[in-house]
mmCIF file of C-alpha atoms in Angstrom:
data_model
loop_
_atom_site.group_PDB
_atom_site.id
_atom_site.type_symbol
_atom_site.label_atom_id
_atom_site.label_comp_id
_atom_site.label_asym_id
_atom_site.label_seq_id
_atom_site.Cartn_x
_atom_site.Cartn_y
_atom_site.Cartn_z
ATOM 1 C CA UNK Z 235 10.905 11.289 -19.639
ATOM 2 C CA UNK Z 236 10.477 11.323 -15.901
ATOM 3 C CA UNK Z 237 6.405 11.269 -16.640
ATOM 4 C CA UNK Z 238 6.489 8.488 -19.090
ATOM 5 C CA UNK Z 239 9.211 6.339 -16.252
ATOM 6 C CA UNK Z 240 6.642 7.089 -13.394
ATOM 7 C CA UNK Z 241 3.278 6.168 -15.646
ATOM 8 C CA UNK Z 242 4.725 2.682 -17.004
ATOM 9 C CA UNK Z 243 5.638 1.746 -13.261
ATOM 10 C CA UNK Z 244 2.440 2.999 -12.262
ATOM 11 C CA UNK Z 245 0.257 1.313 -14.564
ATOM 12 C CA UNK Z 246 2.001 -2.457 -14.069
ATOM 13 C CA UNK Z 247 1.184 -1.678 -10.642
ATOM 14 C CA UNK Z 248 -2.371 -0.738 -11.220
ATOM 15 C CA UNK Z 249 -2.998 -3.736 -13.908
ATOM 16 C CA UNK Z 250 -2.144 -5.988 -10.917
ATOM 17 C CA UNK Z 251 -4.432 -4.461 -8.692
ATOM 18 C CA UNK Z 252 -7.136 -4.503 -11.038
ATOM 19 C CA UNK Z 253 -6.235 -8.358 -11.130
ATOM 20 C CA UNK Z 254 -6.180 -9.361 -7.725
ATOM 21 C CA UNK Z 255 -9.419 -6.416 -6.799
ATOM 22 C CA UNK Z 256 -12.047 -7.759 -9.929
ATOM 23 C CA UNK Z 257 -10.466 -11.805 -9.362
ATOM 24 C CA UNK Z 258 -12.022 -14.913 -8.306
ATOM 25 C CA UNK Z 259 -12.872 -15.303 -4.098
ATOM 26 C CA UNK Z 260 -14.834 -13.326 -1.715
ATOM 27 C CA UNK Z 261 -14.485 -9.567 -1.174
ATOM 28 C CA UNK Z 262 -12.529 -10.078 1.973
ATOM 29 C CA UNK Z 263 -9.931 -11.975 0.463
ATOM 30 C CA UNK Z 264 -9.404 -10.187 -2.827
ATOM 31 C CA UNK Z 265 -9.162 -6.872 -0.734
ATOM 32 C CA UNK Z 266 -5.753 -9.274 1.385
ATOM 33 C CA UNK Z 267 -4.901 -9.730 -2.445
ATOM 34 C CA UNK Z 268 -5.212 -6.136 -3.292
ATOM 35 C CA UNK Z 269 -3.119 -4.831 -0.189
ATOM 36 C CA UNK Z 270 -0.033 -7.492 -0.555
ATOM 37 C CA UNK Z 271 -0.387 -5.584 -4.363
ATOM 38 C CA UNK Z 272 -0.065 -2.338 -2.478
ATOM 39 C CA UNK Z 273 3.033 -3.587 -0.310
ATOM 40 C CA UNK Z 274 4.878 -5.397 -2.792
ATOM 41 C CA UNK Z 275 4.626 -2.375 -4.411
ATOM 42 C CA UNK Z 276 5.935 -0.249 -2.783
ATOM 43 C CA UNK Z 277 8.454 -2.612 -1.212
ATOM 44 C CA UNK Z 278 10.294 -2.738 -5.181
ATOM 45 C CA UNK Z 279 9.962 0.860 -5.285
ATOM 46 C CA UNK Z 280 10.684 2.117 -1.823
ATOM 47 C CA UNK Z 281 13.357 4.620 -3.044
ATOM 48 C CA UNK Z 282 11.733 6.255 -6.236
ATOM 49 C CA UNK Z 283 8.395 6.524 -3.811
ATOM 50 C CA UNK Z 284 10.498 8.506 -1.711
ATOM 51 C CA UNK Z 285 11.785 10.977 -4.028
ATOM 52 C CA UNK Z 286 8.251 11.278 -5.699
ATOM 53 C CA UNK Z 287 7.288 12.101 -2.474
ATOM 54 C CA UNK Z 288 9.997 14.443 -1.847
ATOM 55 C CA UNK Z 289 9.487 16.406 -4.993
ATOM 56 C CA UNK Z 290 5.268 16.307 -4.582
ATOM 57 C CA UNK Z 291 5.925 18.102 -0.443
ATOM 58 C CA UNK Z 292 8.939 20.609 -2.966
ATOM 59 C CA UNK Z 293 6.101 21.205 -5.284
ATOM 60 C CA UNK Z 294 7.501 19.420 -8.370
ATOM 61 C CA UNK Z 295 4.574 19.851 -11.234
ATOM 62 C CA UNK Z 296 5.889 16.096 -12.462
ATOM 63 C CA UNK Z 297 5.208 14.895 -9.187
ATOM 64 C CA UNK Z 298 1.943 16.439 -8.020
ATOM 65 C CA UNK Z 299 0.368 15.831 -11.564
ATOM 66 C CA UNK Z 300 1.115 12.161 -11.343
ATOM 67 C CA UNK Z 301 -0.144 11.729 -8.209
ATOM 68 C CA UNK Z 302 -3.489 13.612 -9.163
ATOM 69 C CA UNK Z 303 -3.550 11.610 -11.906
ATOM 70 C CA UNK Z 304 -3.007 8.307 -10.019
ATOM 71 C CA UNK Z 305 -4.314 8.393 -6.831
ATOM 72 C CA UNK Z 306 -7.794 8.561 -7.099
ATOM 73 C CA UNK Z 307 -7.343 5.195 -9.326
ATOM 74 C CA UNK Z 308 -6.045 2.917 -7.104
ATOM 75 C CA UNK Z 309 -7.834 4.723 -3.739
ATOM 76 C CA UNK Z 310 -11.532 4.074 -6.124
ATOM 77 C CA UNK Z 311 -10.572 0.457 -6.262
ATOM 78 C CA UNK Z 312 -9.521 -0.111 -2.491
ATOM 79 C CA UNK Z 313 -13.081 1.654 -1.746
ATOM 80 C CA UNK Z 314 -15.019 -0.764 -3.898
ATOM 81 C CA UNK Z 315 -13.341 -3.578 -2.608
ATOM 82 C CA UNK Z 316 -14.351 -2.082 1.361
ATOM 83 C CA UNK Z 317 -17.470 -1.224 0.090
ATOM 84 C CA UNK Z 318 -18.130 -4.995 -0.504
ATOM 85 C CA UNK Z 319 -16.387 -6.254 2.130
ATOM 86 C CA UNK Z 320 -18.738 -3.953 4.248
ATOM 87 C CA UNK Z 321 -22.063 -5.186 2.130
ATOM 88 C CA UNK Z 322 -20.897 -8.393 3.149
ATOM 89 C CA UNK Z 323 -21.129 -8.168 6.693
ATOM 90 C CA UNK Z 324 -17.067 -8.934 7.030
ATOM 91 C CA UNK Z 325 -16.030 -5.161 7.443
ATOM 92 C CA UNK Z 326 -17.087 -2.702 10.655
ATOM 93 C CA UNK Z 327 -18.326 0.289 9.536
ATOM 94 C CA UNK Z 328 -15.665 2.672 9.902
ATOM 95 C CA UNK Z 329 -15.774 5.787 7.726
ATOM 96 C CA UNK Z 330 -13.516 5.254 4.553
ATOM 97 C CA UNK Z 331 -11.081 8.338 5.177
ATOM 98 C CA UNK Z 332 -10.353 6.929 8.267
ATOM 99 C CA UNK Z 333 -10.172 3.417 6.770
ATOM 100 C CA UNK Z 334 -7.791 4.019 3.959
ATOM 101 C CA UNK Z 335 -4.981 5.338 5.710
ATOM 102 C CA UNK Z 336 -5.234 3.052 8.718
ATOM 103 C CA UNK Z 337 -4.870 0.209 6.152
ATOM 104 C CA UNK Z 338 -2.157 1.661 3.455
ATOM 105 C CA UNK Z 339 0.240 3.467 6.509
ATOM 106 C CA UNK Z 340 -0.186 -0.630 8.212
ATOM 107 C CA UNK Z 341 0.792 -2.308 4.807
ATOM 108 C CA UNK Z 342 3.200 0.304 3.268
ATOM 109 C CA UNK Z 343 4.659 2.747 6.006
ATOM 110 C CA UNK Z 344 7.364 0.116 6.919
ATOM 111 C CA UNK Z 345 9.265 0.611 3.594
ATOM 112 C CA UNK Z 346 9.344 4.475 3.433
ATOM 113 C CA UNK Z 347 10.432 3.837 7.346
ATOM 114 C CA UNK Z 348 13.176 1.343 6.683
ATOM 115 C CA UNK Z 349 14.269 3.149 3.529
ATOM 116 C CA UNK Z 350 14.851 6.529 5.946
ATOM 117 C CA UNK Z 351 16.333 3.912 8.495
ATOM 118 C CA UNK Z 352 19.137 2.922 5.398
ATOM 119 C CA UNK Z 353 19.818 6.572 4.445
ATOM 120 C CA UNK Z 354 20.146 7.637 7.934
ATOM 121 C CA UNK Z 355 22.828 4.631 8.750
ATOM 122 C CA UNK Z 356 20.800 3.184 11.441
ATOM 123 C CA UNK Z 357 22.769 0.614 13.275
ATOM 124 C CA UNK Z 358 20.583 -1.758 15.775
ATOM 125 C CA UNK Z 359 16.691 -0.068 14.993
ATOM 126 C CA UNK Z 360 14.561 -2.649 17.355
ATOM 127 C CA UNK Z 361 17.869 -4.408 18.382
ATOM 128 C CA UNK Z 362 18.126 -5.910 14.761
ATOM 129 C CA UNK Z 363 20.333 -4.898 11.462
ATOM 130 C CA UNK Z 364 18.361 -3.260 8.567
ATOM 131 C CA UNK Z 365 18.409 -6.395 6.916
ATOM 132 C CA UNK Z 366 16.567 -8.506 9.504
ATOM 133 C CA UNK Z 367 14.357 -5.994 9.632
ATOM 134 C CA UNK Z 368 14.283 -5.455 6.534
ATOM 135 C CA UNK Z 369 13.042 -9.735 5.922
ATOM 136 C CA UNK Z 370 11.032 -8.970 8.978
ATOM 137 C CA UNK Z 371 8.497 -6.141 7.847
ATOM 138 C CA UNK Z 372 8.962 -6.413 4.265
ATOM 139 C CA UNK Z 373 9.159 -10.103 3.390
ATOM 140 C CA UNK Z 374 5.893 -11.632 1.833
ATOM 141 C CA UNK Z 375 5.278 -13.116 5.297
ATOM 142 C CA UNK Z 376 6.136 -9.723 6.936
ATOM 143 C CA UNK Z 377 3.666 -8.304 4.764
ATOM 144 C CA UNK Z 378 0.888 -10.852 4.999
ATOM 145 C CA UNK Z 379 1.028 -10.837 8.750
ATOM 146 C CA UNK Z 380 0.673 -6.971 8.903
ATOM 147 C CA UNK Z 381 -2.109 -7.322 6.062
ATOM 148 C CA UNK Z 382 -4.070 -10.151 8.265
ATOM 149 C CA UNK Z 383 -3.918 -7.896 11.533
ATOM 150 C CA UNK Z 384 -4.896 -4.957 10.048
ATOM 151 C CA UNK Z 385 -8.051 -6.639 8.494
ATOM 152 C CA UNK Z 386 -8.325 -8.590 11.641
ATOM 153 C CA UNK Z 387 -8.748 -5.103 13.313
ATOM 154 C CA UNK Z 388 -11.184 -4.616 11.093
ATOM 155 C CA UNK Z 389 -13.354 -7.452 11.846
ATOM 156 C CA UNK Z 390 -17.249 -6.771 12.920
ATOM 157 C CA UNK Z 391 -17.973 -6.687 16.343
ATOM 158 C CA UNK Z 392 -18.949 -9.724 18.195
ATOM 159 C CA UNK Z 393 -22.819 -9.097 18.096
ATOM 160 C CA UNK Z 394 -23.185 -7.018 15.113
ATOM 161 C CA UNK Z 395 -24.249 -8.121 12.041
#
């Protein structure tokens, strides 16, 4: 039951990633696209993330074979989508396992964060409730502001390519 819960989830997430990675508009935007997919995401499913999690570090067989499963999916689209970024001159060339987890811990480490931040009873994190700071990193702006820095950070250097 718990595999057939965590597939569905996974592959309305994946079908929207598909969407936004193989849509209309250059590379560089459909990759934005494809990471606000990511954060949304895992924004709506902070808390079963973090038990999946949980139980893949325990050594849950669920757990790690849904992850096998899954992970090489949605990390095979985010690398075409670099890869053509990169072809078209609107990447740097960084090496991709350095890439992917400087771009999905930017987009998505602020939920698992906030959601530890909730189940700890944080009071004033950053001088703010968890619910401002909740709007503030996990908000659609939130999100697109952390997406546009990260790709920002990205950006070729002036006098290359």
């Amino acid at each position: 039951f718990a595999k057939r819960l965590l597939q569905e989830s996974y592959e309305d997430f994946f079908s929207k990633l598909e969407a936004e990675s193989f849509g209309e508009g250059p590379a560089l935007e459909r990759l934005r696209r494809a990471l606000l997919v990511f954060g949304r995401h895992v924004r709506q499913n902070r808390g079963p993330l973090m038990w999946i999690l949980q139980d893949a570090m325990r050594g849950d067989r669920v757990a790690i074979e849904h992850a096998k499963a899954n992970i090489p999916r949605h990390l095979g689209v985010l690398g075409r989508l670099i890869e053509e970024c990169r072809a078209a001159g609107v990447l740097r060339e960084v090496k991709l396992p350095t890439l992917m987890p400087f771009l999905l811990g930017g987009v998505n480490l602020p939920s698992l964060i906030l959601t530890l931040l909730e189940r700890t009873g944080a009071k004033k994190p950053f001088g703010m409730s968890v619910s401002d700071l909740e709007q503030v990193w996990l908000s659609d702006e939130g999100l697109g502001e952390r997406i546009d820095l990260l790709l920002g950070a990205l950006a070729p250097k002036k006098g290359t390519r």
